[in-house]
Coordinates of C-alpha atoms in Angstrom, one line a residue:
M726 CA 133.2 184.3 -35.4
K727 CA 131.4 187.6 -35.3
I728 CA 127.8 187.3 -36.6
D729 CA 125.2 190.3 -37.4
L730 CA 122.6 189.2 -35.1
E731 CA 119.3 190.6 -36.7
P732 CA 119.9 189.3 -40.4
S733 CA 121.1 186.3 -39.2
L734 CA 117.9 185.8 -36.8
V735 CA 115.6 186.5 -40.0
R736 CA 117.7 183.8 -42.1
W737 CA 117.3 181.3 -39.3
V738 CA 113.6 181.8 -38.8
S739 CA 112.9 181.6 -42.6
A740 CA 114.9 178.4 -42.6
S741 CA 112.8 177.0 -39.6
L742 CA 116.3 176.5 -37.4
V743 CA 114.5 178.7 -34.6
T744 CA 111.1 179.9 -34.1
E745 CA 109.8 183.4 -33.7
Q746 CA 109.7 183.2 -30.1
Q747 CA 113.1 181.7 -29.7
A748 CA 114.4 184.6 -31.8
A749 CA 112.5 187.2 -29.6
S750 CA 114.4 185.3 -26.8
I751 CA 117.8 185.7 -28.2
R752 CA 117.3 189.4 -29.1
E753 CA 116.3 190.1 -25.4
W754 CA 119.0 187.9 -24.1
E755 CA 121.9 189.6 -26.2
A756 CA 120.3 193.3 -25.5
A757 CA 120.4 192.6 -21.8
R758 CA 124.1 191.6 -22.0
S759 CA 125.2 194.0 -24.5
P760 CA 127.8 196.7 -23.4
Q761 CA 125.4 199.3 -24.0
A762 CA 122.8 197.7 -21.9
K763 CA 123.5 199.5 -18.8
G764 CA 123.9 202.8 -20.4
R765 CA 120.4 202.4 -22.1
L766 CA 119.0 201.5 -18.7
F767 CA 120.0 204.8 -17.2
A768 CA 118.8 206.5 -20.1
I769 CA 115.7 205.1 -20.1
L770 CA 115.4 205.7 -16.3
G771 CA 116.6 209.6 -16.6
L772 CA 114.1 210.2 -19.7
T773 CA 111.2 208.5 -17.5
F774 CA 112.1 210.7 -14.3
G775 CA 112.5 213.7 -16.5
G776 CA 109.6 213.2 -18.1
L777 CA 107.5 212.8 -14.8
M778 CA 109.0 215.9 -13.6
L779 CA 108.4 218.0 -16.8
A780 CA 104.9 217.0 -16.3
T781 CA 104.5 217.9 -12.6
G782 CA 106.3 221.0 -13.1
I783 CA 103.8 222.2 -15.8
L784 CA 100.9 221.4 -13.8
L785 CA 102.1 223.2 -10.6
F786 CA 103.2 226.2 -12.6
V787 CA 99.6 226.5 -14.1
S788 CA 97.8 225.8 -10.9
A789 CA 100.0 228.2 -9.1
H790 CA 99.1 230.9 -11.8
W791 CA 95.6 229.9 -12.6
E792 CA 93.5 232.6 -10.7
E793 CA 95.6 235.4 -11.8
L794 CA 95.2 234.5 -15.6
S795 CA 92.3 235.6 -17.8
P796 CA 90.3 232.9 -19.5
F797 CA 91.8 233.5 -22.8
V798 CA 95.5 233.5 -21.6
R799 CA 94.4 230.2 -19.7
M800 CA 93.2 228.7 -23.0
S801 CA 96.1 229.7 -24.7
M802 CA 98.6 228.4 -22.3
L803 CA 96.8 225.0 -22.3
V804 CA 97.0 224.9 -26.1
G805 CA 100.6 226.0 -26.3
T806 CA 101.5 223.4 -23.6
V807 CA 100.2 220.4 -25.4
T808 CA 101.2 221.8 -29.0
G809 CA 104.5 222.8 -27.8
L810 CA 105.6 219.4 -26.4
H811 CA 104.5 217.5 -29.6
L812 CA 106.3 220.1 -31.8
A813 CA 109.4 219.7 -29.7
A814 CA 109.1 215.8 -29.6
A815 CA 108.7 216.1 -33.6
F816 CA 112.0 218.2 -33.6
F817 CA 114.0 215.4 -31.9
A818 CA 112.4 212.6 -33.7
D819 CA 115.3 211.9 -35.8
R820 CA 117.9 213.1 -33.4
Q821 CA 116.9 211.5 -30.3
P822 CA 114.0 209.2 -30.8
A823 CA 113.7 208.1 -27.0
L824 CA 113.6 211.8 -26.0
A825 CA 111.0 212.3 -28.8
R826 CA 109.1 209.2 -27.5
T827 CA 109.2 210.8 -23.8
L828 CA 107.9 214.5 -24.9
H829 CA 105.2 213.0 -27.0
A830 CA 104.2 211.1 -23.9
V831 CA 104.2 214.1 -21.9
G832 CA 102.3 215.8 -24.5
T833 CA 99.5 213.2 -24.1
V834 CA 99.3 213.4 -20.3
S835 CA 99.3 217.1 -20.6
L836 CA 96.2 217.0 -23.1
G837 CA 94.4 215.2 -20.0
G838 CA 95.1 218.0 -17.7
G839 CA 94.1 220.5 -20.7
I840 CA 90.8 218.8 -21.3
F841 CA 89.5 219.1 -17.6
L842 CA 90.9 222.7 -17.2
A843 CA 89.2 223.9 -20.4
G844 CA 86.0 222.7 -18.9
Q845 CA 86.6 224.4 -15.8
I846 CA 87.3 227.8 -17.9
F847 CA 84.1 227.5 -19.8
N848 CA 82.2 226.4 -17.0
M849 CA 81.0 223.2 -19.0
E850 CA 78.6 220.6 -17.7
E851 CA 80.2 218.1 -15.3
H852 CA 80.4 214.4 -16.4
W853 CA 84.0 213.5 -15.9
P854 CA 83.9 210.3 -17.8
S855 CA 83.3 212.6 -21.3
G856 CA 86.6 214.2 -20.4
V857 CA 88.4 210.9 -20.1
L858 CA 87.0 209.7 -23.5
M859 CA 88.4 212.7 -25.0
W860 CA 91.9 212.1 -23.5
A861 CA 91.7 208.2 -24.5
L862 CA 90.7 209.4 -28.1
G863 CA 93.8 211.6 -27.9
A864 CA 96.0 208.8 -26.8
V865 CA 94.7 206.3 -29.6
A866 CA 95.4 208.9 -31.9
G867 CA 98.8 209.2 -30.7
W868 CA 99.3 205.5 -30.9
L869 CA 97.9 205.3 -34.6
L870 CA 100.3 208.2 -35.7
L871 CA 103.3 207.4 -33.9
R872 CA 103.2 203.7 -32.9
D873 CA 104.9 204.2 -29.5
W874 CA 104.3 201.8 -26.6
P875 CA 103.9 205.0 -24.2
Q876 CA 101.0 205.8 -26.5
V877 CA 99.4 202.3 -26.1
A878 CA 100.0 202.3 -22.3
L879 CA 98.2 205.5 -22.0
A880 CA 95.5 204.1 -24.3
A881 CA 95.4 200.9 -22.6
L882 CA 94.8 202.7 -19.2
L883 CA 92.2 205.5 -20.5
V884 CA 89.8 203.4 -22.5
P885 CA 88.8 201.0 -19.7
F886 CA 88.8 204.0 -17.2
W887 CA 86.5 205.7 -19.5
L888 CA 84.0 202.5 -19.7
I889 CA 84.3 202.2 -16.1
G890 CA 83.4 205.7 -15.2
E891 CA 80.5 205.5 -17.4
W892 CA 79.2 202.4 -15.8
Y893 CA 80.0 203.9 -12.2
E894 CA 78.2 206.9 -12.9
A895 CA 75.4 205.4 -14.6
A896 CA 75.0 202.7 -11.5
R897 CA 76.0 204.3 -8.5
P898 CA 75.3 204.2 -5.6
T899 CA 74.7 200.5 -5.9
V900 CA 76.6 197.2 -4.7
A901 CA 76.8 196.4 -8.7
A902 CA 78.8 199.7 -9.1
A903 CA 81.7 198.9 -6.9
Q904 CA 81.8 194.9 -7.7
V905 CA 81.6 195.2 -11.2
T906 CA 84.3 197.8 -11.1
E907 CA 86.7 195.7 -9.0
V908 CA 85.9 192.5 -11.0
A909 CA 86.8 194.3 -14.5
V910 CA 89.7 195.9 -13.5
G911 CA 91.1 192.5 -12.1
F912 CA 90.2 190.4 -15.1
L913 CA 91.5 193.0 -17.5
A914 CA 94.9 193.2 -15.5
L915 CA 94.9 189.2 -16.1
C916 CA 94.3 189.5 -19.8
Y917 CA 96.7 192.2 -20.2
L918 CA 99.4 190.1 -18.4
S919 CA 98.4 187.0 -20.7
L920 CA 99.1 188.9 -24.0
R921 CA 102.8 188.0 -24.0
H922 CA 102.8 184.2 -24.9
P923 CA 104.6 181.8 -27.3
K924 CA 102.8 182.2 -30.3
G925 CA 102.2 186.0 -30.5
P926 CA 104.1 189.0 -30.9
S927 CA 106.8 190.1 -28.3
D928 CA 107.2 194.1 -29.4
D929 CA 107.3 196.9 -27.0
T930 CA 103.1 197.1 -27.3
V931 CA 102.6 193.7 -26.0
R932 CA 105.5 194.3 -23.4
A933 CA 103.9 197.6 -22.2
L934 CA 100.5 195.8 -21.5
G935 CA 102.1 192.8 -19.8
W936 CA 103.8 195.5 -17.2
I937 CA 100.4 197.2 -16.8
G938 CA 98.9 193.7 -16.0
G939 CA 101.4 192.5 -13.5
L940 CA 101.5 195.7 -11.9
V941 CA 97.8 195.9 -11.3
L942 CA 96.9 192.3 -10.7
I943 CA 97.7 191.6 -7.0
P944 CA 95.9 195.2 -6.0
A945 CA 93.1 194.5 -8.1
V946 CA 92.6 190.9 -6.7
V947 CA 92.9 192.5 -3.0
A948 CA 90.3 195.0 -4.1
V949 CA 88.1 192.1 -5.0
V950 CA 88.6 190.3 -1.9
L951 CA 88.2 193.4 0.8
G952 CA 85.8 195.8 -1.1
R953 CA 82.4 193.7 -1.1
P954 CA 81.8 193.8 2.7
Y955 CA 82.0 197.5 2.6
R956 CA 79.4 198.4 -0.2
Y957 CA 76.2 199.8 0.1
G958 CA 73.3 200.9 -1.6
S959 CA 70.7 198.7 -3.6
L960 CA 70.8 196.5 -6.7
P961 CA 70.1 198.1 -10.3
K962 CA 67.8 196.7 -12.7
F963 CA 68.7 193.1 -13.6
E964 CA 69.2 194.1 -17.3
F965 CA 71.3 197.1 -16.5
E966 CA 73.5 195.0 -14.1
M967 CA 74.0 192.3 -16.9
V968 CA 75.2 194.8 -19.1
G969 CA 77.8 195.8 -16.7
W970 CA 78.7 192.1 -16.1
A971 CA 78.9 191.2 -19.8
G972 CA 81.3 194.1 -20.4
A973 CA 83.7 193.2 -17.4
F974 CA 84.2 189.8 -19.0
L975 CA 83.6 189.8 -22.7
L976 CA 85.4 192.8 -23.5
P977 CA 89.0 191.6 -22.0
L978 CA 88.1 188.2 -23.3
A979 CA 87.8 190.1 -27.0
L980 CA 90.9 191.6 -26.7
S981 CA 92.8 188.3 -25.4
Y982 CA 91.2 186.5 -28.4
W983 CA 92.8 189.4 -30.8
Y984 CA 96.2 188.7 -29.4
R985 CA 95.8 185.0 -28.5
R986 CA 93.3 183.6 -30.5
E987 CA 92.8 179.7 -29.9
D988 CA 94.6 179.9 -26.6
T989 CA 91.8 182.3 -25.6
W990 CA 90.3 179.2 -23.5
M991 CA 92.8 179.9 -21.2
N992 CA 91.5 183.0 -20.2
A993 CA 88.1 181.8 -20.2
V994 CA 89.2 179.7 -17.3
A995 CA 90.9 182.7 -15.4
A996 CA 87.4 184.5 -16.1
V997 CA 85.9 181.4 -14.1
W998 CA 88.0 182.1 -11.2
V999 CA 87.7 185.9 -10.8
A1000 CA 83.9 185.3 -11.1
G1001 CA 84.0 182.8 -8.3
L1002 CA 86.2 185.0 -6.2
S1003 CA 83.7 187.8 -6.5
W1004 CA 81.1 185.2 -5.2
I1005 CA 83.2 183.8 -2.4
A1006 CA 84.5 187.3 -1.2
P1007 CA 81.4 188.2 1.2
S1008 CA 82.5 185.2 3.4
N1009 CA 85.7 187.5 4.1
N1010 CA 87.8 185.1 6.5
S1011 CA 86.3 181.8 5.3
P1012 CA 88.7 179.0 4.6
V1013 CA 87.2 178.8 1.3
L1014 CA 88.1 182.2 0.2
Y1015 CA 92.1 181.3 1.1
L1016 CA 91.6 178.0 -0.7
W1017 CA 90.1 179.6 -3.9
C1018 CA 92.8 182.4 -3.6
A1019 CA 95.7 179.6 -3.3
L1020 CA 94.1 177.6 -6.2
G1021 CA 94.2 180.9 -8.5
C1022 CA 98.0 181.4 -7.5
A1023 CA 98.9 177.9 -8.4
G1024 CA 96.6 178.1 -11.6
L1025 CA 98.9 181.4 -12.7
I1026 CA 102.0 179.6 -12.1
A1027 CA 101.1 176.6 -14.1
W1028 CA 99.8 179.1 -16.7
G1029 CA 103.3 180.5 -16.6
I1030 CA 105.2 177.4 -16.9
H1031 CA 103.0 176.4 -19.8
E1032 CA 103.6 179.5 -21.7
L1033 CA 107.4 180.2 -20.6
R1034 CA 106.6 183.4 -18.8
P1035 CA 108.5 183.7 -15.9
E1036 CA 106.6 186.9 -14.6
R1037 CA 103.6 184.9 -14.1
I1038 CA 105.4 182.4 -11.9
N1039 CA 106.8 185.3 -10.0
L1040 CA 103.4 187.0 -9.6
G1041 CA 101.7 183.4 -8.5
M1042 CA 104.3 183.0 -5.7
A1043 CA 103.8 186.6 -4.4
G1044 CA 100.2 186.1 -4.4
F1045 CA 100.7 182.4 -2.6
A1046 CA 102.9 184.1 -0.1
I1047 CA 100.2 187.1 0.5
T1048 CA 97.6 184.5 0.7
L1049 CA 99.3 182.4 3.4
I1050 CA 100.2 185.6 5.6
C1051 CA 96.6 186.8 5.4
F1052 CA 95.5 183.4 6.5
Y1053 CA 97.7 183.2 9.2
F1054 CA 96.9 186.6 10.8
S1055 CA 93.2 186.2 10.4
S1056 CA 92.7 182.6 11.3
V1057 CA 95.8 181.3 13.3
M1058 CA 97.6 183.7 15.3
D1059 CA 94.5 184.8 17.4
R1060 CA 94.3 181.3 18.7
L1061 CA 98.2 181.1 20.0
G1062 CA 99.8 183.2 22.7
R1063 CA 101.6 186.4 21.7
S1064 CA 105.1 185.1 21.8
F1065 CA 104.4 181.8 20.3
S1066 CA 102.4 183.1 17.3
L1067 CA 105.4 185.5 16.7
I1068 CA 108.0 182.7 16.9
V1069 CA 105.8 180.4 14.3
L1070 CA 105.6 183.6 12.1
G1071 CA 109.3 183.8 12.0
V1072 CA 109.8 180.3 11.2
I1073 CA 106.9 180.5 8.5
F1074 CA 108.8 183.3 7.2
L1075 CA 112.5 182.0 7.3
A1076 CA 111.5 178.2 5.9
G1077 CA 108.9 179.2 3.7
G1078 CA 110.9 182.2 2.2
W1079 CA 113.9 179.8 1.6
Y1080 CA 111.7 177.2 0.0
G1081 CA 109.4 179.4 -2.0
E1082 CA 112.6 181.3 -3.6
K1083 CA 114.3 177.9 -4.3
L1084 CA 111.1 176.5 -5.9
R1085 CA 110.6 179.6 -7.8
R1086 CA 114.2 179.8 -9.3
N1087 CA 113.6 176.1 -10.2
L1088 CA 110.5 176.9 -12.0
V1089 CA 112.1 180.2 -13.9
A1090 CA 115.3 177.8 -15.0
R1091 CA 113.2 175.1 -16.1
I1092 CA 111.0 177.5 -18.6
S1093 CA 114.5 179.2 -19.5
V1094 CA 115.7 175.8 -20.5
G1095 CA 112.2 174.9 -22.4
G1096 CA 112.5 178.2 -24.2
A1097 CA 115.8 177.7 -25.7
Q1098 CA 115.0 173.9 -26.8

């Protein structure tokens, strides 16, 4: 019996036969296995790389001929490039929506280059966070007008970039400037990652934010662990430092509350872990630091099991493996002979990799069964 999927899902949700989260899981499962899924994947990859090459080519062309152009021609080229990309996207909006989305995204990226180059043309006062603010406002306006996930992704990167830039410029060169920046990025990545949960929406916007959080999380945690021993300078005024710390934790928590409501308490627990990591980090190779990192990885895995999110399990397992390897190289390998240490490391990789992958698959399979029930 052939079933028209979308109307059927709407009826089933209305009749309380399935939940919204289960309906979203069914849509994802069917979309991934449809005959057109493979073709859509190649189309997405082609449009993505095409958009990146187009934006890079425009920037290279402008930079190669920049010195030869008059200020009027330079400004006309900047305005024409940004306007032309958005007009081309509007032309393809009904014909090729994916191509239109890509052109709009390239237009918003080009807006950033245009803002900073315009400042150079007219020799404006240098305060780079103001340029990022105008760029972020352009991305937010693009999202409000288009409701496209690339505009959301750009806004989600640029707005924190502006806030962190303003803080860093005001607080540098101090210990707090680097420390608050690293902690803010790490905790914001965790909050972005947590926006996909069973009780919340599962649209392209939330998916894009989740991808950003997943890609940034591990590098941000590494920056928190490794950055502090190399900081310099003195502390700013206590009140000024407190403003930075409050923004680093309260703004991501406010975003989490917007999407997660009563489940935000889990983000608060994650905030405690991030704050503890920043406090323990000066010990560098202390066993307490590795235990705290392992505890955070276990918590991320448990969070993924609780909210049926496999990407958190995968990130938790990857983080645990990185923690184990770093502990071995920093605290164990120097105490062994060269050959014996390599043998032990090989055994750890083979046995740990086999068991870790087996455990990861079992956990992902477990939450897949739980989400289908």
